[in-house]
């Protein structure tokens, strides 16, 4: 990691009867806390790795979920996206269940992030002729803006997530291509961007036509991952002509 960061810390997580953990599917840091998502629970730790709480429970009752698709958190709440098309709200301090909202569309179970303006951004792996693959919803679950039509929505997915970029922009990376969608939280509009101005990089249409990001023709000229941090830093790694380049 020395080519990316100057220093890093290894934080051992406390384990007890309540915090026995396996391999987390998603890890996020919000408000000086670490949130680890597993298929059946969401565990919260402080910056020193001390266990704080588990959020919610598996089940069908109020405040329960059959499975966690994704999650996010802010200064007031923890938000769990259920695989049943609901977002559950929990108190950030004690994990108490507060309410849930239904999402107008089903199957939007990927790329979940809380926007800065009291809304949510989601992505779907199931796109149809009548429904785009990216949506912005308000705090009641109503769809307010959409993007990514069918032909791009079926682009083979790499890591599916939204990234916070700049003060009011969130970006969504289309597979291993050079193409991004950007949602502006101020204007409530989606626009398209590119990762790099280097010639010859794969477009989302290239990825779609080649039929998958494991295709041998796609080993070069690809953006294969992106990540962000609480300090609004976005990093990507580009493979081009058998060389790796870091993009900031």
Short mmCIF file of N, CA and C in Angstrom, two decimals, residues 42-153:
data_model
loop_
_atom_site.label_atom_id
_atom_site.label_comp_id
_atom_site.label_asym_id
_atom_site.label_seq_id
_atom_site.Cartn_x
_atom_site.Cartn_y
_atom_site.Cartn_z
N UNK A 42 -25.46 -6.12 10.75
CA UNK A 42 -24.61 -4.95 10.57
C UNK A 42 -23.99 -4.64 11.93
N UNK A 43 -22.65 -4.68 12.01
CA UNK A 43 -21.94 -4.46 13.27
C UNK A 43 -21.23 -3.12 13.23
N UNK A 44 -21.19 -2.45 14.39
CA UNK A 44 -20.60 -1.11 14.50
C UNK A 44 -19.46 -1.15 15.52
N UNK A 45 -18.33 -0.53 15.14
CA UNK A 45 -17.16 -0.45 16.01
C UNK A 45 -16.66 0.99 16.05
N UNK A 46 -15.99 1.37 17.14
CA UNK A 46 -15.41 2.71 17.19
C UNK A 46 -14.04 2.72 16.52
N UNK A 47 -13.38 3.86 16.53
CA UNK A 47 -12.11 4.00 15.80
C UNK A 47 -10.99 3.15 16.39
N UNK A 48 -11.15 2.73 17.63
CA UNK A 48 -10.15 1.86 18.25
C UNK A 48 -10.48 0.38 18.08
N UNK A 49 -11.59 0.08 17.42
CA UNK A 49 -11.99 -1.30 17.19
C UNK A 49 -12.88 -1.88 18.26
N UNK A 50 -13.31 -1.06 19.23
CA UNK A 50 -14.19 -1.55 20.30
C UNK A 50 -15.60 -1.74 19.76
N UNK A 51 -16.18 -2.88 20.05
CA UNK A 51 -17.53 -3.19 19.58
C UNK A 51 -18.55 -2.27 20.25
N UNK A 52 -19.45 -1.69 19.44
CA UNK A 52 -20.50 -0.81 19.96
C UNK A 52 -21.84 -1.51 19.97
N UNK A 53 -22.26 -2.06 18.82
CA UNK A 53 -23.59 -2.68 18.75
C UNK A 53 -23.77 -3.36 17.40
N UNK A 54 -24.77 -4.25 17.36
CA UNK A 54 -25.33 -4.75 16.12
C UNK A 54 -26.63 -3.99 15.86
N UNK A 55 -26.96 -3.78 14.61
CA UNK A 55 -28.12 -2.98 14.25
C UNK A 55 -29.19 -3.86 13.62
N UNK A 56 -30.39 -3.86 14.23
CA UNK A 56 -31.49 -4.63 13.69
C UNK A 56 -31.31 -6.13 13.87
N UNK A 57 -32.28 -6.89 13.35
CA UNK A 57 -32.25 -8.35 13.46
C UNK A 57 -32.87 -8.98 12.22
N UNK A 58 -32.48 -10.22 11.96
CA UNK A 58 -33.10 -11.00 10.90
C UNK A 58 -34.54 -11.33 11.30
N UNK A 59 -35.48 -11.14 10.37
CA UNK A 59 -36.86 -11.46 10.66
C UNK A 59 -37.81 -10.73 9.73
N UNK A 60 -39.09 -10.80 10.01
CA UNK A 60 -40.12 -10.18 9.19
C UNK A 60 -40.90 -9.10 9.94
N UNK A 61 -40.58 -8.87 11.21
CA UNK A 61 -41.33 -7.92 12.01
C UNK A 61 -40.79 -6.51 11.89
N UNK A 62 -41.39 -5.56 12.63
CA UNK A 62 -40.93 -4.17 12.61
C UNK A 62 -39.45 -4.06 13.03
N UNK A 63 -38.67 -3.34 12.24
CA UNK A 63 -37.26 -3.19 12.54
C UNK A 63 -36.40 -4.36 12.17
N UNK A 64 -36.99 -5.36 11.48
CA UNK A 64 -36.25 -6.56 11.09
C UNK A 64 -36.13 -6.63 9.57
N UNK A 65 -35.17 -7.40 9.10
CA UNK A 65 -34.93 -7.54 7.67
C UNK A 65 -34.60 -9.01 7.36
N UNK A 66 -35.04 -9.52 6.21
CA UNK A 66 -34.67 -10.89 5.83
C UNK A 66 -33.20 -10.99 5.41
N UNK A 67 -32.68 -9.89 4.85
CA UNK A 67 -31.26 -9.84 4.46
C UNK A 67 -30.88 -8.39 4.23
N UNK A 68 -29.64 -8.04 4.53
CA UNK A 68 -29.15 -6.69 4.29
C UNK A 68 -28.56 -6.62 2.89
N UNK A 69 -29.12 -5.77 2.04
CA UNK A 69 -28.54 -5.56 0.71
C UNK A 69 -27.41 -4.53 0.78
N UNK A 70 -27.63 -3.44 1.52
CA UNK A 70 -26.60 -2.42 1.67
C UNK A 70 -26.99 -1.52 2.83
N UNK A 71 -26.18 -0.50 3.10
CA UNK A 71 -26.45 0.38 4.24
C UNK A 71 -25.69 1.68 4.07
N UNK A 72 -26.02 2.65 4.90
CA UNK A 72 -25.25 3.88 5.02
C UNK A 72 -25.60 4.52 6.36
N UNK A 73 -24.94 5.62 6.71
CA UNK A 73 -25.18 6.29 7.99
C UNK A 73 -24.83 7.76 7.87
N UNK A 74 -25.45 8.58 8.72
CA UNK A 74 -25.09 9.99 8.83
C UNK A 74 -25.07 10.37 10.30
N UNK A 75 -25.21 11.64 10.62
CA UNK A 75 -25.13 12.08 12.01
C UNK A 75 -26.32 11.66 12.86
N UNK A 76 -27.43 11.29 12.23
CA UNK A 76 -28.64 10.99 12.98
C UNK A 76 -29.07 9.54 12.91
N UNK A 77 -28.88 8.92 11.75
CA UNK A 77 -29.44 7.58 11.55
C UNK A 77 -28.48 6.62 10.87
N UNK A 78 -28.78 5.36 11.06
CA UNK A 78 -28.20 4.27 10.27
C UNK A 78 -29.31 3.78 9.35
N UNK A 79 -29.01 3.61 8.07
CA UNK A 79 -30.01 3.24 7.08
C UNK A 79 -29.66 1.87 6.51
N UNK A 80 -30.56 0.92 6.64
CA UNK A 80 -30.33 -0.41 6.09
C UNK A 80 -31.28 -0.63 4.92
N UNK A 81 -30.70 -0.98 3.79
CA UNK A 81 -31.49 -1.31 2.59
C UNK A 81 -31.76 -2.80 2.61
N UNK A 82 -33.03 -3.17 2.77
CA UNK A 82 -33.42 -4.56 2.80
C UNK A 82 -33.58 -5.09 1.39
N UNK A 83 -33.40 -6.40 1.23
CA UNK A 83 -33.60 -7.00 -0.09
C UNK A 83 -35.07 -7.07 -0.47
N UNK A 84 -35.96 -6.64 0.41
CA UNK A 84 -37.39 -6.61 0.13
C UNK A 84 -37.88 -5.23 -0.30
N UNK A 85 -36.96 -4.35 -0.72
CA UNK A 85 -37.37 -3.05 -1.24
C UNK A 85 -37.77 -2.07 -0.17
N UNK A 86 -37.13 -2.14 0.99
CA UNK A 86 -37.41 -1.20 2.07
C UNK A 86 -36.10 -0.61 2.60
N UNK A 87 -36.21 0.61 3.13
CA UNK A 87 -35.09 1.22 3.85
C UNK A 87 -35.52 1.39 5.30
N UNK A 88 -34.75 0.83 6.21
CA UNK A 88 -35.06 0.88 7.63
C UNK A 88 -34.17 1.91 8.30
N UNK A 89 -34.76 2.73 9.16
CA UNK A 89 -34.06 3.80 9.86
C UNK A 89 -33.81 3.38 11.31
N UNK A 90 -32.56 3.53 11.77
CA UNK A 90 -32.20 3.23 13.15
C UNK A 90 -31.46 4.43 13.75
N UNK A 91 -31.63 4.63 15.04
CA UNK A 91 -30.96 5.72 15.73
C UNK A 91 -29.45 5.49 15.74
N UNK A 92 -28.67 6.52 15.40
CA UNK A 92 -27.23 6.39 15.30
C UNK A 92 -26.57 6.13 16.65
N UNK A 93 -27.20 6.57 17.74
CA UNK A 93 -26.58 6.46 19.07
C UNK A 93 -26.82 5.12 19.74
N UNK A 94 -28.05 4.59 19.63
CA UNK A 94 -28.34 3.35 20.34
C UNK A 94 -28.87 2.23 19.44
N UNK A 95 -29.01 2.48 18.15
CA UNK A 95 -29.47 1.45 17.23
C UNK A 95 -30.94 1.16 17.28
N UNK A 96 -31.72 1.97 18.00
CA UNK A 96 -33.15 1.73 18.11
C UNK A 96 -33.84 1.94 16.76
N UNK A 97 -34.76 1.04 16.43
CA UNK A 97 -35.51 1.17 15.18
C UNK A 97 -36.47 2.35 15.27
N UNK A 98 -36.52 3.15 14.20
CA UNK A 98 -37.38 4.33 14.19
C UNK A 98 -38.52 4.23 13.18
N UNK A 99 -38.21 3.84 11.94
CA UNK A 99 -39.25 3.73 10.93
C UNK A 99 -38.69 3.01 9.72
N UNK A 100 -39.57 2.75 8.74
CA UNK A 100 -39.13 2.19 7.47
C UNK A 100 -39.91 2.85 6.34
N UNK A 101 -39.32 2.88 5.15
CA UNK A 101 -40.01 3.39 3.98
C UNK A 101 -39.91 2.36 2.86
N UNK A 102 -40.90 2.34 2.00
CA UNK A 102 -40.90 1.47 0.84
C UNK A 102 -40.31 2.21 -0.36
N UNK A 103 -39.56 1.48 -1.18
CA UNK A 103 -39.00 2.05 -2.41
C UNK A 103 -39.99 1.79 -3.53
N UNK A 104 -40.24 2.81 -4.32
CA UNK A 104 -41.25 2.70 -5.38
C UNK A 104 -40.91 1.61 -6.39
N UNK A 105 -39.61 1.37 -6.63
CA UNK A 105 -39.19 0.33 -7.55
C UNK A 105 -38.60 -0.83 -6.75
N UNK A 106 -38.80 -2.07 -7.23
CA UNK A 106 -38.15 -3.19 -6.60
C UNK A 106 -36.82 -3.48 -7.29
N UNK A 107 -36.04 -4.39 -6.72
CA UNK A 107 -34.76 -4.85 -7.27
C UNK A 107 -33.66 -3.78 -7.26
N UNK A 108 -33.88 -2.65 -6.60
CA UNK A 108 -32.81 -1.67 -6.47
C UNK A 108 -32.07 -1.96 -5.17
N UNK A 109 -31.18 -2.94 -5.23
CA UNK A 109 -30.53 -3.44 -4.03
C UNK A 109 -29.02 -3.27 -4.05
N UNK A 110 -28.51 -2.41 -4.93
CA UNK A 110 -27.07 -2.22 -5.04
C UNK A 110 -26.73 -0.74 -4.93
N UNK A 111 -25.46 -0.45 -4.72
CA UNK A 111 -24.96 0.91 -4.82
C UNK A 111 -25.69 1.91 -3.96
N UNK A 112 -26.02 1.56 -2.74
CA UNK A 112 -26.85 2.40 -1.86
C UNK A 112 -25.98 3.42 -1.13
N UNK A 113 -26.40 4.70 -1.16
CA UNK A 113 -25.69 5.72 -0.39
C UNK A 113 -26.67 6.83 -0.01
N UNK A 114 -26.47 7.39 1.17
CA UNK A 114 -27.27 8.51 1.64
C UNK A 114 -26.71 9.79 1.04
N UNK A 115 -27.54 10.55 0.34
CA UNK A 115 -27.11 11.81 -0.24
C UNK A 115 -27.04 12.88 0.84
N UNK A 116 -26.43 14.02 0.51
CA UNK A 116 -26.25 15.08 1.50
C UNK A 116 -27.51 15.92 1.67
N UNK A 117 -28.54 15.66 0.88
CA UNK A 117 -29.71 16.53 0.86
C UNK A 117 -30.99 15.79 1.24
N UNK A 118 -30.87 14.83 2.16
CA UNK A 118 -32.03 14.07 2.60
C UNK A 118 -32.67 13.26 1.48
N UNK A 119 -31.85 12.50 0.80
CA UNK A 119 -32.31 11.58 -0.21
C UNK A 119 -31.35 10.40 -0.30
N UNK A 120 -31.67 9.44 -1.16
CA UNK A 120 -30.84 8.25 -1.32
C UNK A 120 -30.57 8.00 -2.80
N UNK A 121 -29.40 7.45 -3.09
CA UNK A 121 -29.04 7.01 -4.43
C UNK A 121 -28.93 5.49 -4.43
N UNK A 122 -29.54 4.86 -5.44
CA UNK A 122 -29.51 3.41 -5.55
C UNK A 122 -29.20 3.01 -6.98
N UNK A 123 -28.76 1.76 -7.12
CA UNK A 123 -28.51 1.19 -8.45
C UNK A 123 -29.14 -0.19 -8.51
N UNK A 124 -29.52 -0.60 -9.71
CA UNK A 124 -30.15 -1.90 -9.90
C UNK A 124 -29.36 -2.73 -10.90
N UNK A 125 -29.32 -4.03 -10.65
CA UNK A 125 -28.73 -4.95 -11.62
C UNK A 125 -29.76 -5.43 -12.63
N UNK A 126 -31.02 -4.98 -12.47
CA UNK A 126 -32.11 -5.42 -13.35
C UNK A 126 -32.73 -4.19 -14.01
N UNK A 127 -32.36 -3.96 -15.25
CA UNK A 127 -32.82 -2.77 -15.97
C UNK A 127 -33.73 -3.21 -17.11
N UNK A 128 -34.82 -2.50 -17.30
CA UNK A 128 -35.77 -2.83 -18.36
C UNK A 128 -35.92 -1.65 -19.31
N UNK A 129 -36.70 -1.84 -20.36
CA UNK A 129 -36.92 -0.77 -21.32
C UNK A 129 -37.65 0.41 -20.69
N UNK A 130 -38.42 0.15 -19.65
CA UNK A 130 -39.22 1.20 -19.03
C UNK A 130 -38.64 1.71 -17.72
N UNK A 131 -37.44 1.27 -17.37
CA UNK A 131 -36.90 1.67 -16.08
C UNK A 131 -35.38 1.78 -16.16
N UNK A 132 -34.84 2.93 -15.79
CA UNK A 132 -33.40 3.14 -15.79
C UNK A 132 -32.75 2.42 -14.61
N UNK A 133 -31.42 2.34 -14.67
CA UNK A 133 -30.69 1.56 -13.68
C UNK A 133 -30.24 2.33 -12.44
N UNK A 134 -30.30 3.66 -12.47
CA UNK A 134 -29.92 4.47 -11.33
C UNK A 134 -31.10 5.34 -10.93
N UNK A 135 -31.34 5.45 -9.62
CA UNK A 135 -32.44 6.29 -9.16
C UNK A 135 -32.02 7.13 -7.97
N UNK A 136 -32.64 8.29 -7.87
CA UNK A 136 -32.53 9.13 -6.68
C UNK A 136 -33.92 9.22 -6.07
N UNK A 137 -34.04 8.89 -4.78
CA UNK A 137 -35.33 8.94 -4.11
C UNK A 137 -35.27 9.88 -2.91
N UNK A 138 -36.42 10.41 -2.53
CA UNK A 138 -36.48 11.27 -1.36
C UNK A 138 -36.64 10.42 -0.09
N UNK A 139 -36.80 11.08 1.05
CA UNK A 139 -36.84 10.37 2.33
C UNK A 139 -38.14 9.60 2.54
N UNK A 140 -39.07 9.73 1.60
CA UNK A 140 -40.31 8.96 1.66
C UNK A 140 -40.32 7.80 0.67
N UNK A 141 -39.25 7.67 -0.11
CA UNK A 141 -39.15 6.59 -1.07
C UNK A 141 -39.63 6.92 -2.46
N UNK A 142 -40.00 8.17 -2.71
CA UNK A 142 -40.48 8.58 -4.02
C UNK A 142 -39.32 8.82 -4.98
N UNK A 143 -39.44 8.32 -6.21
CA UNK A 143 -38.39 8.50 -7.21
C UNK A 143 -38.44 9.92 -7.75
N UNK A 144 -37.30 10.63 -7.67
CA UNK A 144 -37.22 12.02 -8.11
C UNK A 144 -36.36 12.21 -9.36
N UNK A 145 -35.43 11.31 -9.63
CA UNK A 145 -34.59 11.41 -10.83
C UNK A 145 -34.05 10.03 -11.16
N UNK A 146 -33.84 9.77 -12.46
CA UNK A 146 -33.33 8.48 -12.91
C UNK A 146 -32.26 8.69 -13.98
N UNK A 147 -31.45 7.65 -14.20
CA UNK A 147 -30.42 7.68 -15.24
C UNK A 147 -30.00 6.25 -15.56
N UNK A 148 -29.19 6.10 -16.57
CA UNK A 148 -28.62 4.84 -17.05
C UNK A 148 -29.67 3.97 -17.74
N UNK A 149 -29.86 4.16 -19.06
CA UNK A 149 -30.86 3.40 -19.80
C UNK A 149 -30.46 1.94 -19.97
N UNK A 150 -31.36 1.20 -20.59
CA UNK A 150 -31.24 -0.25 -20.68
C UNK A 150 -29.89 -0.72 -21.22
N UNK A 151 -29.42 -0.14 -22.32
CA UNK A 151 -28.22 -0.69 -22.94
C UNK A 151 -26.99 -0.54 -22.06
N UNK A 152 -26.93 0.53 -21.26
CA UNK A 152 -25.81 0.69 -20.34
C UNK A 152 -26.09 -0.01 -19.01
N UNK A 153 -27.37 -0.09 -18.64
CA UNK A 153 -27.72 -0.75 -17.39
C UNK A 153 -27.37 -2.22 -17.39
#
